[in-house]
């Protein structure tokens, strides 16, 4: 029987075995691994909802777009749509993202772990900015995130909400609420579109949950794929216009958020499998990305793959990632800067991506020619 440890290390052989859908006892859940079935689940929120008391994030930060469906989901999400469009993302974030990457690159010392020296700090600084806080408050934001996410993990395991989690959320609440009246913040835009203070704060917490570990993972995974496939990196160096597709190809092979959970609201037949009302249904975005019906030689990293963008790393349907334009902007800016380092090398002991939900290498150890 497959164990959680096996899924954390290398889930892909198991996912291939259970395609298109199978029960995985270690997760106590159905796991959907074909792209077509994943889309069917993600686009049917009436049958497969996120709105279930087992969803631990909502217990800690209150109801938000991440934990609601139908009309209430729309009410929470709509105010954030306009600040996160492609055009608005570029207008608001291109300059600050470039500046943050430049500063982090200038501070790099050899040898370097690019996860902790670049990917992590960049993702936190940008979330701080989107919360209307100055980049200097990045370490505070990281402390809040750590305290709240530890509390959420504890609740998932059946423990009560931690005092640290409650205190951090109170701090976040204070700062975000204070920023609502400031001129051009993204939070202010959302608040003016009609959300109450508690609702703005809960969704701000979700921006933090959505934007930190995932972006850190997306950047680290893309760099790991490029540096551990020298021939593919050489293609990108010879033709830098391949870099965006290389990023998509990395998302396909190792989506930073590998799974999303849903709960069946009624008995239903899914590709011949009987799902019971109340069952948990885990959509494996990693499985969908390696579906051989859609992607030829699905395990191969190919920066020229024509349909790489058909991955589901940002999900689909009503909960499709709100921050996808922003995180692509961050990742591409970081990748462009890093691949320019002459003679860039991955250390032989640099680890591959691991993790059950958030998958990334724990470190990305590199050196280059000065
Ligand atoms: C700037 C960075 C990011 C921000 C601000 C952000 C924000 C969000 C928000 C607010 C949602 C909830 C949308 C809703 O429920 O309606 C969401 C969903 C999602 N995001 Fe992101 N995100 C970011 C980066 C990423 C990255 C890097 C990935 C993966 C590579 C990712 C994957 C997802 C997925 C899979 C969902 C769907 C969750 C579900 O269906 O249950 N996000 N994101």
PDB file of N, CA and C in Angstrom, residues 5-105:
ATOM      1  N   UNK A   5       4.760   9.019   2.884  1.00  0.00           N
ATOM      2  CA  UNK A   5       6.184   9.291   2.623  1.00  0.00           C
ATOM      3  C   UNK A   5       6.519   9.051   1.146  1.00  0.00           C
ATOM      4  N   UNK A   6       5.968   7.968   0.564  1.00  0.00           N
ATOM      5  CA  UNK A   6       6.228   7.698  -0.865  1.00  0.00           C
ATOM      6  C   UNK A   6       5.655   8.828  -1.731  1.00  0.00           C
ATOM      7  N   UNK A   7       4.449   9.279  -1.370  1.00  0.00           N
ATOM      8  CA  UNK A   7       3.822  10.341  -2.165  1.00  0.00           C
ATOM      9  C   UNK A   7       4.602  11.647  -2.034  1.00  0.00           C
ATOM     10  N   UNK A   8       5.178  11.868  -0.867  1.00  0.00           N
ATOM     11  CA  UNK A   8       5.975  13.086  -0.674  1.00  0.00           C
ATOM     12  C   UNK A   8       7.255  13.037  -1.508  1.00  0.00           C
ATOM     13  N   UNK A   9       7.849  11.861  -1.584  1.00  0.00           N
ATOM     14  CA  UNK A   9       9.125  11.750  -2.286  1.00  0.00           C
ATOM     15  C   UNK A   9       8.920  11.753  -3.800  1.00  0.00           C
ATOM     16  N   UNK A  10       8.185  10.759  -4.292  1.00  0.00           N
ATOM     17  CA  UNK A  10       7.966  10.684  -5.738  1.00  0.00           C
ATOM     18  C   UNK A  10       6.563  10.137  -6.019  1.00  0.00           C
ATOM     19  N   UNK A  11       5.585  11.034  -6.156  1.00  0.00           N
ATOM     20  CA  UNK A  11       4.197  10.578  -6.339  1.00  0.00           C
ATOM     21  C   UNK A  11       3.896  10.065  -7.747  1.00  0.00           C
ATOM     22  N   UNK A  12       4.780  10.386  -8.703  1.00  0.00           N
ATOM     23  CA  UNK A  12       4.390  10.214 -10.106  1.00  0.00           C
ATOM     24  C   UNK A  12       4.094   8.765 -10.519  1.00  0.00           C
ATOM     25  N   UNK A  13       4.889   7.755 -10.081  1.00  0.00           N
ATOM     26  CA  UNK A  13       4.534   6.376 -10.457  1.00  0.00           C
ATOM     27  C   UNK A  13       3.162   5.967  -9.900  1.00  0.00           C
ATOM     28  N   UNK A  14       2.852   6.382  -8.669  1.00  0.00           N
ATOM     29  CA  UNK A  14       1.544   6.041  -8.077  1.00  0.00           C
ATOM     30  C   UNK A  14       0.422   6.730  -8.845  1.00  0.00           C
ATOM     31  N   UNK A  15       0.631   7.998  -9.180  1.00  0.00           N
ATOM     32  CA  UNK A  15      -0.403   8.744  -9.900  1.00  0.00           C
ATOM     33  C   UNK A  15      -0.684   8.098 -11.253  1.00  0.00           C
ATOM     34  N   UNK A  16       0.380   7.605 -11.899  1.00  0.00           N
ATOM     35  CA  UNK A  16       0.192   6.936 -13.197  1.00  0.00           C
ATOM     36  C   UNK A  16      -0.630   5.663 -13.019  1.00  0.00           C
ATOM     37  N   UNK A  17      -0.415   4.959 -11.900  1.00  0.00           N
ATOM     38  CA  UNK A  17      -1.150   3.707 -11.671  1.00  0.00           C
ATOM     39  C   UNK A  17      -2.635   3.946 -11.447  1.00  0.00           C
ATOM     40  N   UNK A  18      -2.999   5.042 -10.765  1.00  0.00           N
ATOM     41  CA  UNK A  18      -4.412   5.256 -10.431  1.00  0.00           C
ATOM     42  C   UNK A  18      -5.140   6.120 -11.478  1.00  0.00           C
ATOM     43  N   UNK A  19      -4.515   6.449 -12.579  1.00  0.00           N
ATOM     44  CA  UNK A  19      -5.176   7.266 -13.594  1.00  0.00           C
ATOM     45  C   UNK A  19      -6.314   6.460 -14.229  1.00  0.00           C
ATOM     46  N   UNK A  20      -7.539   6.983 -14.434  1.00  0.00           N
ATOM     47  CA  UNK A  20      -7.899   8.392 -14.235  1.00  0.00           C
ATOM     48  C   UNK A  20      -8.319   8.727 -12.800  1.00  0.00           C
ATOM     49  N   UNK A  21      -8.717   7.688 -12.015  1.00  0.00           N
ATOM     50  CA  UNK A  21      -9.136   7.986 -10.636  1.00  0.00           C
ATOM     51  C   UNK A  21      -8.929   6.737  -9.787  1.00  0.00           C
ATOM     52  N   UNK A  22      -8.554   6.916  -8.533  1.00  0.00           N
ATOM     53  CA  UNK A  22      -8.411   5.765  -7.646  1.00  0.00           C
ATOM     54  C   UNK A  22      -8.471   6.214  -6.198  1.00  0.00           C
ATOM     55  N   UNK A  23      -8.743   5.247  -5.311  1.00  0.00           N
ATOM     56  CA  UNK A  23      -8.784   5.540  -3.871  1.00  0.00           C
ATOM     57  C   UNK A  23      -7.374   5.402  -3.317  1.00  0.00           C
ATOM     58  N   UNK A  24      -6.886   6.397  -2.611  1.00  0.00           N
ATOM     59  CA  UNK A  24      -5.584   6.260  -1.950  1.00  0.00           C
ATOM     60  C   UNK A  24      -5.827   6.337  -0.445  1.00  0.00           C
ATOM     61  N   UNK A  25      -5.668   5.182   0.181  1.00  0.00           N
ATOM     62  CA  UNK A  25      -5.999   5.031   1.603  1.00  0.00           C
ATOM     63  C   UNK A  25      -5.203   6.022   2.467  1.00  0.00           C
ATOM     64  N   UNK A  26      -3.919   6.198   2.135  1.00  0.00           N
ATOM     65  CA  UNK A  26      -3.062   7.063   2.961  1.00  0.00           C
ATOM     66  C   UNK A  26      -3.597   8.497   3.004  1.00  0.00           C
ATOM     67  N   UNK A  27      -4.353   8.901   1.994  1.00  0.00           N
ATOM     68  CA  UNK A  27      -4.916  10.260   1.965  1.00  0.00           C
ATOM     69  C   UNK A  27      -6.383  10.265   2.390  1.00  0.00           C
ATOM     70  N   UNK A  28      -6.948   9.049   2.542  1.00  0.00           N
ATOM     71  CA  UNK A  28      -8.367   8.900   2.856  1.00  0.00           C
ATOM     72  C   UNK A  28      -9.221   9.653   1.822  1.00  0.00           C
ATOM     73  N   UNK A  29      -8.834   9.500   0.567  1.00  0.00           N
ATOM     74  CA  UNK A  29      -9.458  10.324  -0.469  1.00  0.00           C
ATOM     75  C   UNK A  29      -9.404   9.631  -1.830  1.00  0.00           C
ATOM     76  N   UNK A  30     -10.392   9.954  -2.667  1.00  0.00           N
ATOM     77  CA  UNK A  30     -10.282   9.640  -4.086  1.00  0.00           C
ATOM     78  C   UNK A  30      -9.239  10.577  -4.689  1.00  0.00           C
ATOM     79  N   UNK A  31      -8.446  10.059  -5.615  1.00  0.00           N
ATOM     80  CA  UNK A  31      -7.463  10.929  -6.254  1.00  0.00           C
ATOM     81  C   UNK A  31      -7.700  10.902  -7.762  1.00  0.00           C
ATOM     82  N   UNK A  32      -7.937  12.083  -8.326  1.00  0.00           N
ATOM     83  CA  UNK A  32      -8.222  12.227  -9.754  1.00  0.00           C
ATOM     84  C   UNK A  32      -6.927  12.612 -10.457  1.00  0.00           C
ATOM     85  N   UNK A  33      -6.535  11.835 -11.464  1.00  0.00           N
ATOM     86  CA  UNK A  33      -5.212  12.072 -12.065  1.00  0.00           C
ATOM     87  C   UNK A  33      -5.228  12.265 -13.581  1.00  0.00           C
ATOM     88  N   UNK A  34      -6.404  12.157 -14.228  1.00  0.00           N
ATOM     89  CA  UNK A  34      -6.385  12.460 -15.670  1.00  0.00           C
ATOM     90  C   UNK A  34      -6.790  13.926 -15.845  1.00  0.00           C
ATOM     91  N   UNK A  35      -6.295  14.542 -16.906  1.00  0.00           N
ATOM     92  CA  UNK A  35      -6.593  15.961 -17.111  1.00  0.00           C
ATOM     93  C   UNK A  35      -8.088  16.187 -17.336  1.00  0.00           C
ATOM     94  N   UNK A  36      -8.723  15.303 -18.138  1.00  0.00           N
ATOM     95  CA  UNK A  36     -10.135  15.503 -18.467  1.00  0.00           C
ATOM     96  C   UNK A  36     -11.001  15.403 -17.206  1.00  0.00           C
ATOM     97  N   UNK A  37     -10.710  14.411 -16.375  1.00  0.00           N
ATOM     98  CA  UNK A  37     -11.513  14.236 -15.161  1.00  0.00           C
ATOM     99  C   UNK A  37     -11.234  15.351 -14.148  1.00  0.00           C
ATOM    100  N   UNK A  38      -9.994  15.796 -14.109  1.00  0.00           N
ATOM    101  CA  UNK A  38      -9.638  16.907 -13.215  1.00  0.00           C
ATOM    102  C   UNK A  38     -10.459  18.146 -13.591  1.00  0.00           C
ATOM    103  N   UNK A  39     -10.557  18.417 -14.896  1.00  0.00           N
ATOM    104  CA  UNK A  39     -11.340  19.574 -15.348  1.00  0.00           C
ATOM    105  C   UNK A  39     -12.812  19.400 -14.989  1.00  0.00           C
ATOM    106  N   UNK A  40     -13.328  18.168 -15.168  1.00  0.00           N
ATOM    107  CA  UNK A  40     -14.743  17.923 -14.867  1.00  0.00           C
ATOM    108  C   UNK A  40     -15.028  18.234 -13.394  1.00  0.00           C
ATOM    109  N   UNK A  41     -14.119  17.847 -12.506  1.00  0.00           N
ATOM    110  CA  UNK A  41     -14.319  18.089 -11.066  1.00  0.00           C
ATOM    111  C   UNK A  41     -14.186  19.578 -10.756  1.00  0.00           C
ATOM    112  N   UNK A  42     -13.124  20.194 -11.268  1.00  0.00           N
ATOM    113  CA  UNK A  42     -12.848  21.593 -10.919  1.00  0.00           C
ATOM    114  C   UNK A  42     -13.916  22.550 -11.454  1.00  0.00           C
ATOM    115  N   UNK A  43     -14.579  22.139 -12.548  1.00  0.00           N
ATOM    116  CA  UNK A  43     -15.571  23.033 -13.155  1.00  0.00           C
ATOM    117  C   UNK A  43     -16.995  22.741 -12.688  1.00  0.00           C
ATOM    118  N   UNK A  44     -17.131  21.854 -11.692  1.00  0.00           N
ATOM    119  CA  UNK A  44     -18.466  21.520 -11.186  1.00  0.00           C
ATOM    120  C   UNK A  44     -18.525  21.737  -9.669  1.00  0.00           C
ATOM    121  N   UNK A  45     -18.508  23.023  -9.245  1.00  0.00           N
ATOM    122  CA  UNK A  45     -18.465  23.290  -7.802  1.00  0.00           C
ATOM    123  C   UNK A  45     -19.753  22.910  -7.070  1.00  0.00           C
ATOM    124  N   UNK A  46     -20.875  22.743  -7.831  1.00  0.00           N
ATOM    125  CA  UNK A  46     -22.107  22.305  -7.148  1.00  0.00           C
ATOM    126  C   UNK A  46     -21.937  20.887  -6.612  1.00  0.00           C
ATOM    127  N   UNK A  47     -21.211  20.055  -7.362  1.00  0.00           N
ATOM    128  CA  UNK A  47     -21.023  18.650  -6.947  1.00  0.00           C
ATOM    129  C   UNK A  47     -19.751  18.462  -6.133  1.00  0.00           C
ATOM    130  N   UNK A  48     -18.716  19.219  -6.485  1.00  0.00           N
ATOM    131  CA  UNK A  48     -17.420  19.072  -5.795  1.00  0.00           C
ATOM    132  C   UNK A  48     -17.053  20.425  -5.194  1.00  0.00           C
ATOM    133  N   UNK A  49     -17.387  20.579  -3.919  1.00  0.00           N
ATOM    134  CA  UNK A  49     -17.250  21.897  -3.304  1.00  0.00           C
ATOM    135  C   UNK A  49     -15.999  22.011  -2.431  1.00  0.00           C
ATOM    136  N   UNK A  50     -15.573  23.257  -2.206  1.00  0.00           N
ATOM    137  CA  UNK A  50     -14.518  23.506  -1.208  1.00  0.00           C
ATOM    138  C   UNK A  50     -15.152  23.840   0.145  1.00  0.00           C
ATOM    139  N   UNK A  51     -16.460  24.106   0.119  1.00  0.00           N
ATOM    140  CA  UNK A  51     -17.152  24.624   1.299  1.00  0.00           C
ATOM    141  C   UNK A  51     -17.539  23.478   2.230  1.00  0.00           C
ATOM    142  N   UNK A  52     -16.590  23.057   3.072  1.00  0.00           N
ATOM    143  CA  UNK A  52     -16.796  21.916   3.959  1.00  0.00           C
ATOM    144  C   UNK A  52     -16.061  22.196   5.265  1.00  0.00           C
ATOM    145  N   UNK A  53     -16.667  21.812   6.397  1.00  0.00           N
ATOM    146  CA  UNK A  53     -16.019  22.099   7.689  1.00  0.00           C
ATOM    147  C   UNK A  53     -14.628  21.478   7.833  1.00  0.00           C
ATOM    148  N   UNK A  54     -14.332  20.439   7.011  1.00  0.00           N
ATOM    149  CA  UNK A  54     -12.995  19.832   7.110  1.00  0.00           C
ATOM    150  C   UNK A  54     -11.909  20.739   6.545  1.00  0.00           C
ATOM    151  N   UNK A  55     -12.293  21.757   5.798  1.00  0.00           N
ATOM    152  CA  UNK A  55     -11.298  22.641   5.177  1.00  0.00           C
ATOM    153  C   UNK A  55     -10.721  23.562   6.261  1.00  0.00           C
ATOM    154  N   UNK A  56      -9.473  23.286   6.664  1.00  0.00           N
ATOM    155  CA  UNK A  56      -8.929  23.868   7.888  1.00  0.00           C
ATOM    156  C   UNK A  56      -8.594  25.362   7.793  1.00  0.00           C
ATOM    157  N   UNK A  57      -8.244  25.857   6.604  1.00  0.00           N
ATOM    158  CA  UNK A  57      -7.862  27.274   6.491  1.00  0.00           C
ATOM    159  C   UNK A  57      -8.995  28.184   6.977  1.00  0.00           C
ATOM    160  N   UNK A  58     -10.231  27.827   6.590  1.00  0.00           N
ATOM    161  CA  UNK A  58     -11.371  28.675   6.950  1.00  0.00           C
ATOM    162  C   UNK A  58     -11.572  28.725   8.458  1.00  0.00           C
ATOM    163  N   UNK A  59     -11.187  27.644   9.155  1.00  0.00           N
ATOM    164  CA  UNK A  59     -11.360  27.636  10.612  1.00  0.00           C
ATOM    165  C   UNK A  59     -10.436  28.653  11.271  1.00  0.00           C
ATOM    166  N   UNK A  60      -9.308  28.928  10.640  1.00  0.00           N
ATOM    167  CA  UNK A  60      -8.336  29.835  11.259  1.00  0.00           C
ATOM    168  C   UNK A  60      -8.534  31.283  10.789  1.00  0.00           C
ATOM    169  N   UNK A  61      -8.760  31.498   9.489  1.00  0.00           N
ATOM    170  CA  UNK A  61      -8.829  32.893   8.995  1.00  0.00           C
ATOM    171  C   UNK A  61     -10.255  33.367   8.702  1.00  0.00           C
ATOM    172  N   UNK A  62     -11.239  32.474   8.867  1.00  0.00           N
ATOM    173  CA  UNK A  62     -12.614  32.851   8.548  1.00  0.00           C
ATOM    174  C   UNK A  62     -12.912  32.561   7.090  1.00  0.00           C
ATOM    175  N   UNK A  63     -14.212  32.672   6.704  1.00  0.00           N
ATOM    176  CA  UNK A  63     -14.581  32.357   5.322  1.00  0.00           C
ATOM    177  C   UNK A  63     -13.906  33.312   4.337  1.00  0.00           C
ATOM    178  N   UNK A  64     -13.470  32.769   3.190  1.00  0.00           N
ATOM    179  CA  UNK A  64     -12.818  33.582   2.167  1.00  0.00           C
ATOM    180  C   UNK A  64     -13.135  32.959   0.814  1.00  0.00           C
ATOM    181  N   UNK A  65     -12.620  33.565  -0.256  1.00  0.00           N
ATOM    182  CA  UNK A  65     -12.893  32.999  -1.590  1.00  0.00           C
ATOM    183  C   UNK A  65     -12.422  31.547  -1.705  1.00  0.00           C
ATOM    184  N   UNK A  66     -11.355  31.217  -0.964  1.00  0.00           N
ATOM    185  CA  UNK A  66     -10.789  29.868  -1.067  1.00  0.00           C
ATOM    186  C   UNK A  66     -11.707  28.803  -0.475  1.00  0.00           C
ATOM    187  N   UNK A  67     -12.585  29.208   0.446  1.00  0.00           N
ATOM    188  CA  UNK A  67     -13.374  28.218   1.178  1.00  0.00           C
ATOM    189  C   UNK A  67     -14.871  28.328   0.904  1.00  0.00           C
ATOM    190  N   UNK A  68     -15.258  29.124  -0.112  1.00  0.00           N
ATOM    191  CA  UNK A  68     -16.676  29.309  -0.422  1.00  0.00           C
ATOM    192  C   UNK A  68     -16.939  28.938  -1.868  1.00  0.00           C
ATOM    193  N   UNK A  69     -18.185  28.599  -2.171  1.00  0.00           N
ATOM    194  CA  UNK A  69     -18.574  28.366  -3.560  1.00  0.00           C
ATOM    195  C   UNK A  69     -19.841  29.138  -3.888  1.00  0.00           C
ATOM    196  N   UNK A  70     -20.219  29.153  -5.166  1.00  0.00           N
ATOM    197  CA  UNK A  70     -21.468  29.787  -5.593  1.00  0.00           C
ATOM    198  C   UNK A  70     -21.459  31.289  -5.377  1.00  0.00           C
ATOM    199  N   UNK A  71     -22.630  31.839  -5.002  1.00  0.00           N
ATOM    200  CA  UNK A  71     -22.775  33.292  -4.832  1.00  0.00           C
ATOM    201  C   UNK A  71     -21.788  33.875  -3.825  1.00  0.00           C
ATOM    202  N   UNK A  72     -21.650  33.271  -2.631  1.00  0.00           N
ATOM    203  CA  UNK A  72     -20.707  33.834  -1.651  1.00  0.00           C
ATOM    204  C   UNK A  72     -19.260  33.854  -2.171  1.00  0.00           C
ATOM    205  N   UNK A  73     -18.874  32.839  -2.955  1.00  0.00           N
ATOM    206  CA  UNK A  73     -17.525  32.840  -3.538  1.00  0.00           C
ATOM    207  C   UNK A  73     -17.350  34.044  -4.450  1.00  0.00           C
ATOM    208  N   UNK A  74     -18.338  34.249  -5.290  1.00  0.00           N
ATOM    209  CA  UNK A  74     -18.284  35.367  -6.242  1.00  0.00           C
ATOM    210  C   UNK A  74     -18.189  36.701  -5.488  1.00  0.00           C
ATOM    211  N   UNK A  75     -18.954  36.818  -4.415  1.00  0.00           N
ATOM    212  CA  UNK A  75     -18.950  38.079  -3.654  1.00  0.00           C
ATOM    213  C   UNK A  75     -17.563  38.352  -3.068  1.00  0.00           C
ATOM    214  N   UNK A  76     -16.868  37.290  -2.624  1.00  0.00           N
ATOM    215  CA  UNK A  76     -15.532  37.475  -2.048  1.00  0.00           C
ATOM    216  C   UNK A  76     -14.464  37.669  -3.114  1.00  0.00           C
ATOM    217  N   UNK A  77     -14.641  37.034  -4.265  1.00  0.00           N
ATOM    218  CA  UNK A  77     -13.571  37.066  -5.271  1.00  0.00           C
ATOM    219  C   UNK A  77     -13.660  38.276  -6.205  1.00  0.00           C
ATOM    220  N   UNK A  78     -14.888  38.634  -6.593  1.00  0.00           N
ATOM    221  CA  UNK A  78     -15.057  39.698  -7.598  1.00  0.00           C
ATOM    222  C   UNK A  78     -14.265  40.973  -7.298  1.00  0.00           C
ATOM    223  N   UNK A  79     -14.269  41.459  -6.037  1.00  0.00           N
ATOM    224  CA  UNK A  79     -13.544  42.709  -5.769  1.00  0.00           C
ATOM    225  C   UNK A  79     -12.040  42.614  -6.042  1.00  0.00           C
ATOM    226  N   UNK A  80     -11.490  41.384  -6.073  1.00  0.00           N
ATOM    227  CA  UNK A  80     -10.049  41.226  -6.301  1.00  0.00           C
ATOM    228  C   UNK A  80      -9.715  40.980  -7.774  1.00  0.00           C
ATOM    229  N   UNK A  81     -10.752  40.740  -8.585  1.00  0.00           N
ATOM    230  CA  UNK A  81     -10.484  40.396  -9.992  1.00  0.00           C
ATOM    231  C   UNK A  81      -9.767  41.523 -10.728  1.00  0.00           C
ATOM    232  N   UNK A  82     -10.288  42.764 -10.591  1.00  0.00           N
ATOM    233  CA  UNK A  82      -9.694  43.833 -11.410  1.00  0.00           C
ATOM    234  C   UNK A  82      -8.241  44.135 -11.033  1.00  0.00           C
ATOM    235  N   UNK A  83      -7.870  44.146  -9.739  1.00  0.00           N
ATOM    236  CA  UNK A  83      -6.430  44.390  -9.469  1.00  0.00           C
ATOM    237  C   UNK A  83      -5.509  43.277  -9.959  1.00  0.00           C
ATOM    238  N   UNK A  84      -6.048  42.080 -10.217  1.00  0.00           N
ATOM    239  CA  UNK A  84      -5.173  40.967 -10.613  1.00  0.00           C
ATOM    240  C   UNK A  84      -5.250  40.612 -12.102  1.00  0.00           C
ATOM    241  N   UNK A  85      -5.895  41.466 -12.918  1.00  0.00           N
ATOM    242  CA  UNK A  85      -5.861  41.201 -14.364  1.00  0.00           C
ATOM    243  C   UNK A  85      -4.411  41.321 -14.849  1.00  0.00           C
ATOM    244  N   UNK A  86      -4.167  40.807 -16.055  1.00  0.00           N
ATOM    245  CA  UNK A  86      -2.805  40.864 -16.596  1.00  0.00           C
ATOM    246  C   UNK A  86      -2.316  42.313 -16.690  1.00  0.00           C
ATOM    247  N   UNK A  87      -3.164  43.185 -17.256  1.00  0.00           N
ATOM    248  CA  UNK A  87      -2.744  44.580 -17.459  1.00  0.00           C
ATOM    249  C   UNK A  87      -2.474  45.274 -16.124  1.00  0.00           C
ATOM    250  N   UNK A  88      -3.366  45.084 -15.175  1.00  0.00           N
ATOM    251  CA  UNK A  88      -3.233  45.753 -13.880  1.00  0.00           C
ATOM    252  C   UNK A  88      -2.034  45.174 -13.105  1.00  0.00           C
ATOM    253  N   UNK A  89      -1.830  43.863 -13.218  1.00  0.00           N
ATOM    254  CA  UNK A  89      -0.673  43.235 -12.562  1.00  0.00           C
ATOM    255  C   UNK A  89       0.608  43.854 -13.097  1.00  0.00           C
ATOM    256  N   UNK A  90       0.678  43.978 -14.419  1.00  0.00           N
ATOM    257  CA  UNK A  90       1.907  44.542 -15.022  1.00  0.00           C
ATOM    258  C   UNK A  90       2.098  45.984 -14.597  1.00  0.00           C
ATOM    259  N   UNK A  91       0.999  46.744 -14.599  1.00  0.00           N
ATOM    260  CA  UNK A  91       1.101  48.170 -14.246  1.00  0.00           C
ATOM    261  C   UNK A  91       1.614  48.322 -12.817  1.00  0.00           C
ATOM    262  N   UNK A  92       1.032  47.555 -11.914  1.00  0.00           N
ATOM    263  CA  UNK A  92       1.323  47.737 -10.501  1.00  0.00           C
ATOM    264  C   UNK A  92       2.641  47.088 -10.059  1.00  0.00           C
ATOM    265  N   UNK A  93       2.980  45.950 -10.669  1.00  0.00           N
ATOM    266  CA  UNK A  93       4.046  45.139 -10.086  1.00  0.00           C
ATOM    267  C   UNK A  93       5.346  45.043 -10.887  1.00  0.00           C
ATOM    268  N   UNK A  94       5.328  45.374 -12.202  1.00  0.00           N
ATOM    269  CA  UNK A  94       6.552  45.151 -12.990  1.00  0.00           C
ATOM    270  C   UNK A  94       7.766  45.840 -12.370  1.00  0.00           C
ATOM    271  N   UNK A  95       7.625  47.119 -12.042  1.00  0.00           N
ATOM    272  CA  UNK A  95       8.745  47.882 -11.475  1.00  0.00           C
ATOM    273  C   UNK A  95       9.223  47.303 -10.141  1.00  0.00           C
ATOM    274  N   UNK A  96       8.313  47.175  -9.153  1.00  0.00           N
ATOM    275  CA  UNK A  96       8.735  46.643  -7.854  1.00  0.00           C
ATOM    276  C   UNK A  96       9.322  45.228  -7.928  1.00  0.00           C
ATOM    277  N   UNK A  97       8.782  44.383  -8.811  1.00  0.00           N
ATOM    278  CA  UNK A  97       9.316  43.013  -8.907  1.00  0.00           C
ATOM    279  C   UNK A  97      10.743  43.065  -9.446  1.00  0.00           C
ATOM    280  N   UNK A  98      10.944  43.874 -10.508  1.00  0.00           N
ATOM    281  CA  UNK A  98      12.287  43.981 -11.087  1.00  0.00           C
ATOM    282  C   UNK A  98      13.274  44.534 -10.054  1.00  0.00           C
ATOM    283  N   UNK A  99      12.829  45.540  -9.330  1.00  0.00           N
ATOM    284  CA  UNK A  99      13.704  46.160  -8.328  1.00  0.00           C
ATOM    285  C   UNK A  99      14.069  45.156  -7.227  1.00  0.00           C
ATOM    286  N   UNK A 100      13.084  44.387  -6.780  1.00  0.00           N
ATOM    287  CA  UNK A 100      13.351  43.400  -5.719  1.00  0.00           C
ATOM    288  C   UNK A 100      14.314  42.334  -6.228  1.00  0.00           C
ATOM    289  N   UNK A 101      14.097  41.859  -7.464  1.00  0.00           N
ATOM    290  CA  UNK A 101      15.001  40.841  -8.022  1.00  0.00           C
ATOM    291  C   UNK A 101      16.419  41.425  -8.133  1.00  0.00           C
ATOM    292  N   UNK A 102      16.525  42.654  -8.625  1.00  0.00           N
ATOM    293  CA  UNK A 102      17.858  43.271  -8.774  1.00  0.00           C
ATOM    294  C   UNK A 102      18.574  43.346  -7.422  1.00  0.00           C
ATOM    295  N   UNK A 103      17.835  43.759  -6.387  1.00  0.00           N
ATOM    296  CA  UNK A 103      18.457  43.885  -5.060  1.00  0.00           C
ATOM    297  C   UNK A 103      18.902  42.523  -4.528  1.00  0.00           C
ATOM    298  N   UNK A 104      18.041  41.523  -4.704  1.00  0.00           N
ATOM    299  CA  UNK A 104      18.385  40.184  -4.186  1.00  0.00           C
ATOM    300  C   UNK A 104      19.566  39.595  -4.962  1.00  0.00           C
ATOM    301  N   UNK A 105      19.582  39.833  -6.276  1.00  0.00           N
ATOM    302  CA  UNK A 105      20.695  39.308  -7.095  1.00  0.00           C
ATOM    303  C   UNK A 105      22.011  39.993  -6.691  1.00  0.00           C
TER     304      UNK A 105
END
